[in-house]
Short mmCIF file of C-alpha atoms in Angstrom, two decimals:
data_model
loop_
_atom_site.label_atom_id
_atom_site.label_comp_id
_atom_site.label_asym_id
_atom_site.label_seq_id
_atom_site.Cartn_x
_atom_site.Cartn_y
_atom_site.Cartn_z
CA UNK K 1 -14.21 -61.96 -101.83
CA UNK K 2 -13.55 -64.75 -104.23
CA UNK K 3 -9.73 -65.73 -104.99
CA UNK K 4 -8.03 -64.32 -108.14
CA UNK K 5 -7.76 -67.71 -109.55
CA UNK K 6 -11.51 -68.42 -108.73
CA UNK K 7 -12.75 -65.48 -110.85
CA UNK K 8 -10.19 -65.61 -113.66
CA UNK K 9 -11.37 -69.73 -114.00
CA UNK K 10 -15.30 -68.64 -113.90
CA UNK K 11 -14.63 -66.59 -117.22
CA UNK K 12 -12.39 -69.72 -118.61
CA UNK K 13 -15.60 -71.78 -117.86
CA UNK K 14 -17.93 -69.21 -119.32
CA UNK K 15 -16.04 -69.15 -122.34
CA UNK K 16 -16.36 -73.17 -122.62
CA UNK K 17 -20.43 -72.62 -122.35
CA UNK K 18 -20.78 -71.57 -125.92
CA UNK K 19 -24.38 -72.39 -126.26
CA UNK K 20 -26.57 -69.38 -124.37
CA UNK K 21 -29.14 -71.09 -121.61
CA UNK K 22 -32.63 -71.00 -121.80
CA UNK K 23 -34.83 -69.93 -119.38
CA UNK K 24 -35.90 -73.40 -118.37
CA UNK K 25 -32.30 -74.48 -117.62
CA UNK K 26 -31.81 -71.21 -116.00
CA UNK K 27 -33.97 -71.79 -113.52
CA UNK K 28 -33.27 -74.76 -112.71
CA UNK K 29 -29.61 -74.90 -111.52
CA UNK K 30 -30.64 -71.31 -109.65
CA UNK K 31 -32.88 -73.56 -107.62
CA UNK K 32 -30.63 -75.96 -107.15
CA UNK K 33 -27.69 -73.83 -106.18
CA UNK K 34 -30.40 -72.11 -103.94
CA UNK K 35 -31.30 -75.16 -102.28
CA UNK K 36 -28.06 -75.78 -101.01
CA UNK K 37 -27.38 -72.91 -99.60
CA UNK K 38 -28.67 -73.03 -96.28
CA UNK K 39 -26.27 -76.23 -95.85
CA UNK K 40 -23.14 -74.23 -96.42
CA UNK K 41 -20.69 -74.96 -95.42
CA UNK K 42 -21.04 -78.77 -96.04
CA UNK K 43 -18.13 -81.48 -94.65
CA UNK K 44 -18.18 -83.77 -96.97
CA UNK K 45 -15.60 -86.09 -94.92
CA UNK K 46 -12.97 -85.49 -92.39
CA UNK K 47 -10.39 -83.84 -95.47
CA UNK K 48 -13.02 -81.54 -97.85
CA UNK K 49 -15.67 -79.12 -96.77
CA UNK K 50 -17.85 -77.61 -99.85
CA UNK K 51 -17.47 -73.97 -98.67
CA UNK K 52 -19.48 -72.22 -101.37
CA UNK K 53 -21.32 -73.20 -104.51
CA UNK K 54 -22.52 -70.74 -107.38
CA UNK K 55 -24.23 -70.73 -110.84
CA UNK K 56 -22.99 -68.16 -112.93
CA UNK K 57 -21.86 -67.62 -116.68
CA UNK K 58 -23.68 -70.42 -117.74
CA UNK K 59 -22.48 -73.42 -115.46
CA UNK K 60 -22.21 -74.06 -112.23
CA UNK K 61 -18.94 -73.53 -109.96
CA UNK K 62 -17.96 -75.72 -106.42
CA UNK K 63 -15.27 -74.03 -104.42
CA UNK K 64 -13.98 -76.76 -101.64
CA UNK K 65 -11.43 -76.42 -98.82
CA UNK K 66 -8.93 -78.68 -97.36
CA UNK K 67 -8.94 -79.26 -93.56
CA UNK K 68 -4.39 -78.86 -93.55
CA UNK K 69 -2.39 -76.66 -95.48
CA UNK K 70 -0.01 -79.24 -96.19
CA UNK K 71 -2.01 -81.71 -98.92
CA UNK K 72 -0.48 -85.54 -98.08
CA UNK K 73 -1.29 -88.98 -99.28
CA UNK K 74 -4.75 -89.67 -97.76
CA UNK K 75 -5.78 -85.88 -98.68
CA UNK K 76 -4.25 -86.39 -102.57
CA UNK K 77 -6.85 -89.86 -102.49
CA UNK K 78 -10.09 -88.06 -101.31
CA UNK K 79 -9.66 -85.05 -104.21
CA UNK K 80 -9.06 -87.32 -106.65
CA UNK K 81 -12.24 -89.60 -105.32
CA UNK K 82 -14.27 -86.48 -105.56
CA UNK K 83 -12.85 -85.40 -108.74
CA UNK K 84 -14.24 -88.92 -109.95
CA UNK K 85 -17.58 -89.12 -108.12
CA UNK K 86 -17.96 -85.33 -109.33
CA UNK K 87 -17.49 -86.87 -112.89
CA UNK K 88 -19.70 -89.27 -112.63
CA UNK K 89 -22.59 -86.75 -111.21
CA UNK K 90 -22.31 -84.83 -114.13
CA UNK K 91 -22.87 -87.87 -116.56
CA UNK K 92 -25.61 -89.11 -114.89
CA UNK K 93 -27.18 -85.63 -113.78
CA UNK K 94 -26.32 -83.52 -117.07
CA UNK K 95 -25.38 -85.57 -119.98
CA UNK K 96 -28.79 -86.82 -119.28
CA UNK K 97 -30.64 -84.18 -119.29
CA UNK K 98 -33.81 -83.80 -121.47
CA UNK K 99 -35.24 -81.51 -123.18
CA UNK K 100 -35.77 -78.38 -122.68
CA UNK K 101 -33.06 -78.65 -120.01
CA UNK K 102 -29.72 -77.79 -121.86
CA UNK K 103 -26.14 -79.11 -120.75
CA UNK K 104 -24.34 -77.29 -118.72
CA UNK K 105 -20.64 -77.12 -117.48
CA UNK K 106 -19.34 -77.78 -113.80
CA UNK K 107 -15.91 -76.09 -112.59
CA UNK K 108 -14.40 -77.80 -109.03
CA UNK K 109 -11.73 -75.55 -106.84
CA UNK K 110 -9.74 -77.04 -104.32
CA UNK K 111 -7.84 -74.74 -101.98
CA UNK K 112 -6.24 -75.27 -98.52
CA UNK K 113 -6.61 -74.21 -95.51
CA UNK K 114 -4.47 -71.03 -96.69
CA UNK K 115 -7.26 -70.23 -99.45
CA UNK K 116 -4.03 -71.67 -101.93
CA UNK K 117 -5.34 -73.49 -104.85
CA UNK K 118 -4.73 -77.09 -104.87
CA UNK K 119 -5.81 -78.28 -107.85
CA UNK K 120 -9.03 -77.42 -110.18
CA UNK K 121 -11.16 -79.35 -113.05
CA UNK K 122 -13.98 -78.82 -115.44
CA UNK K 123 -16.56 -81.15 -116.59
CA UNK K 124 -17.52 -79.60 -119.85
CA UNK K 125 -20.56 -81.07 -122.42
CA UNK K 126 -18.40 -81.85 -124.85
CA UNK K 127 -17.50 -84.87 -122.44
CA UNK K 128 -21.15 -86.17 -122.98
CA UNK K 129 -20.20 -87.54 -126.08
CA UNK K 130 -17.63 -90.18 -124.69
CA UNK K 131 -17.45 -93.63 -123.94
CA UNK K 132 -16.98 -93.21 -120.26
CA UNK K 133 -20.19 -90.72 -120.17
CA UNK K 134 -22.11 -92.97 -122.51
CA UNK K 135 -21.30 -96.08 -120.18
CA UNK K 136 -21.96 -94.37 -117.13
CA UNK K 137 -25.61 -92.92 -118.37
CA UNK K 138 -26.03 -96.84 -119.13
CA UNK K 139 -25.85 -97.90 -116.22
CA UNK K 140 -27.29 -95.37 -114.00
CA UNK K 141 -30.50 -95.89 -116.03
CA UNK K 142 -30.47 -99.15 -114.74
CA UNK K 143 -29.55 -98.51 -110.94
CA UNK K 144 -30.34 -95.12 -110.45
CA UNK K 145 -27.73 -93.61 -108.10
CA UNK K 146 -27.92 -93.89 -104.49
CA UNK K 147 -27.73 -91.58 -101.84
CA UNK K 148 -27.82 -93.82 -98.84
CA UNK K 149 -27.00 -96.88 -98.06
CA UNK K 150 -30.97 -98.05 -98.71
CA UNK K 151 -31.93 -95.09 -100.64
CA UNK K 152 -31.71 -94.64 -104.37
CA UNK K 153 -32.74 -91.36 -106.23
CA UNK K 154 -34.38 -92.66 -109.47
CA UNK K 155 -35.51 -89.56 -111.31
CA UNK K 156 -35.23 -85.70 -109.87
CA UNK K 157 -35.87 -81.76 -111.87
CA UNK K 158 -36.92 -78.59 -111.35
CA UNK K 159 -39.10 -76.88 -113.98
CA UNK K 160 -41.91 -74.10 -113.88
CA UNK K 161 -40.56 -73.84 -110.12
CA UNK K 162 -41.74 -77.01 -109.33
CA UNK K 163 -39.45 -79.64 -107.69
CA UNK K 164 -40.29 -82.97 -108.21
CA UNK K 165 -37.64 -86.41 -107.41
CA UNK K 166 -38.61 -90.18 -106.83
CA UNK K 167 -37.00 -92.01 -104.61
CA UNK K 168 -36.74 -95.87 -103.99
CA UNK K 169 -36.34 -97.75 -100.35
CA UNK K 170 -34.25 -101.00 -101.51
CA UNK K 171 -34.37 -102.70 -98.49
CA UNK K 172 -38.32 -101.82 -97.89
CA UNK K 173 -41.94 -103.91 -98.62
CA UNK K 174 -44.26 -101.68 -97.77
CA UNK K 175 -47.02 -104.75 -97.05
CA UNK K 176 -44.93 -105.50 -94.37
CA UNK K 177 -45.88 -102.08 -92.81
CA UNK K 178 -49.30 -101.97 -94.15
CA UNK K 179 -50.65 -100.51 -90.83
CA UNK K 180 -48.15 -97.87 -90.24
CA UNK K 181 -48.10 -95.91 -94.06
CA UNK K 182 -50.43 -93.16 -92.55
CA UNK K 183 -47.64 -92.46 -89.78
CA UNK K 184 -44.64 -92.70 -92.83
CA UNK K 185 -46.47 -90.52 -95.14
CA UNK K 186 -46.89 -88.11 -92.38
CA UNK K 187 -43.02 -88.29 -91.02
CA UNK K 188 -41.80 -88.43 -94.77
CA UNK K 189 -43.43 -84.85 -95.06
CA UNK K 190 -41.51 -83.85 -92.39
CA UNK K 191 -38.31 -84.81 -93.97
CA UNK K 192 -38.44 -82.98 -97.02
CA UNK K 193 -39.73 -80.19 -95.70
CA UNK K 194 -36.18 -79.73 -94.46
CA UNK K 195 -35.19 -79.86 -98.07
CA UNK K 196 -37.23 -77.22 -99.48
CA UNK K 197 -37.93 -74.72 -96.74
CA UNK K 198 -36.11 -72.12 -94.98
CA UNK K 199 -36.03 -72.48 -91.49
CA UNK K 200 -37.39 -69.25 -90.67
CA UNK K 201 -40.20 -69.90 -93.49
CA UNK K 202 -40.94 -69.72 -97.05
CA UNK K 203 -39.62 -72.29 -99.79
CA UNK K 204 -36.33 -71.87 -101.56
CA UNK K 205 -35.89 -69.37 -104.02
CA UNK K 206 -36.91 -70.06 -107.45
CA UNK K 207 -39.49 -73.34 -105.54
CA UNK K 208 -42.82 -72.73 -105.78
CA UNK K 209 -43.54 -76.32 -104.64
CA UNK K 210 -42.69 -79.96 -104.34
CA UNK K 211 -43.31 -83.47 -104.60
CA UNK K 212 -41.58 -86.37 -103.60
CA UNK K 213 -42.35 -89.79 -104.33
CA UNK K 214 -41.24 -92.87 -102.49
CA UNK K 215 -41.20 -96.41 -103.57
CA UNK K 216 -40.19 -99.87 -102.41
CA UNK K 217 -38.11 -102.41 -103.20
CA UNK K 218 -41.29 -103.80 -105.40
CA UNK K 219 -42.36 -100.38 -106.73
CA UNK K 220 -45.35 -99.60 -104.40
CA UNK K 221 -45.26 -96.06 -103.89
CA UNK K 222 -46.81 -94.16 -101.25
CA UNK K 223 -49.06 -91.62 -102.16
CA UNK K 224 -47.19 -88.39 -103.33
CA UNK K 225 -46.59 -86.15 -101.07
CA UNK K 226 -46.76 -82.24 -101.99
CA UNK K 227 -45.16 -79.38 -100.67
CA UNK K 228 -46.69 -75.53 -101.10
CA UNK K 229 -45.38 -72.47 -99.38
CA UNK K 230 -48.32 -72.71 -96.76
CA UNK K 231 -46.31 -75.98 -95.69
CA UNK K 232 -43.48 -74.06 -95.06
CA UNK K 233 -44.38 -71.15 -92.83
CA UNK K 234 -43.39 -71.16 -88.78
CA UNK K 235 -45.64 -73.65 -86.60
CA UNK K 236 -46.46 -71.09 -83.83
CA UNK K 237 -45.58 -72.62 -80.35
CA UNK K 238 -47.95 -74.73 -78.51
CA UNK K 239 -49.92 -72.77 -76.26
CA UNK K 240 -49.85 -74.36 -72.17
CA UNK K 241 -52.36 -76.27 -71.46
CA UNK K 242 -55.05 -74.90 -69.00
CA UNK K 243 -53.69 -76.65 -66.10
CA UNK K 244 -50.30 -75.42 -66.39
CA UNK K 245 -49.50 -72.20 -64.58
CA UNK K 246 -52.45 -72.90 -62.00
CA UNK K 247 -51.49 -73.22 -58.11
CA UNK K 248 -51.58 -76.49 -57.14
CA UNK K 249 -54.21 -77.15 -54.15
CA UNK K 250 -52.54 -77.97 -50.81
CA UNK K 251 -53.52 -81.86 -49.71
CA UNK K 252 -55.77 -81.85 -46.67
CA UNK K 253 -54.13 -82.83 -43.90
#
């Protein structure tokens, strides 16, 4: 059961979505809060745990959780890093959305160990119109935003049920591993079929495939590689082979 505070802020944030959602951006935050799912709870670092994350009323709504009851310094530093990086997400991943994908606003809850609230904020698409938002779209269209140390997401949406994201290796030449790209492309499919399949089979709700693309420092991409429900059902186990299970003959002696 979600706090009083949680619920009473989810109809503060509907009221701030004034614009009703089409379909299109409808179902794509349902697939993205449905992709995450599985992943709940998520520790984000050794002070803040995402412990559930919705999309309701027209925007989408983070709950996180302290790891002390007590708040101190370092804790205080972390929420307001997140409340920043959260900010910055929402320029980048909202504000820039394009058409037919509407904007959308975000609501973050912090409570403690206790389930107390901490602290809360909204990003809200009236903040797309700022300086801040309009710097920050700047400059993540030149950098995209990175996700690992060597890996930058360059363009990602869902739409029609299809997921599709690009992704670039900055620290990769792909000539230099001419030989091996069958192997990568096969290992890369493998990877994000973590991301878009349930473990006991099927795709995410509201998927109804994928494709990922992955590029190098230079731009060479590897071929595309596309996921489909087929992709995600169970491997059955791999049957013995015809030796095993067969008494062993006794060495002459």
């Amino acid at each position: 059961m979600k706090p009083h505070w949680l619920l009473i802020g989810c109809t503060l944030a509907a009221a701030a979505q004034a614009q009703p959602l089409n379909q299109e951006t409808q179902e794509h935050y349902e697939a993205q809060t449905a992709a995450v799912q599985p992943r709940l709870p998520l520790k984000l670092n050794r002070f803040l745990t995402v412990k559930a994350v919705s999309f309701h009323n027209g925007g989408t709504h983070v709950l996180y959780e302290t790891a002390a009851a007590e708040p101190g310094a370092e804790m205080k530093n972390a929420v307001d890093a997140l409340r920043q990086s959260s900010r910055q997400a929402y320029y980048l991943d909202v504000c820039g959305n394009r058409p037919p994908l509407q904007t959308i606003s975000t609501s973050h809850w912090v409570q403690d160990a206790a389930g107390r609230l901490v602290t809360r904020w909204a990003n809200t698409p009236e903040m797309c119109a700022g300086e801040e938002a309009r710097q920050a779209r700047e400059k993540g269209a030149q950098q995209g935003r990175m996700v690992r140390k060597n890996v930058r997401i360059d363009e990602s949406s869902v739409k029609n049920g299809v997921m599709s994201a690009t992704y670039t290796l900055t620290d990769r030449d792909f000539n230099d591993i001419a030989t091996m790209l069958p192997f990568a492309v096969n290992a890369m499919k493998k990877q994000v079929s973590a991301i878009v399949c349930h473990p006991e089979g099927g795709m995410l709700s509201g998927l109804q495939a994928a494709r990922f693309i992955v590029r190098d420092k230079h731009g060479k991409a590897l071929p595309p590689v596309d996921i489909s429900p087929i992709d995600c059902m169970p491997q059955p186990a791999a049957e013995p082979q015809e030796s095993e299970g067969r008494p062993r003959r006794k060495a002459k002696g």
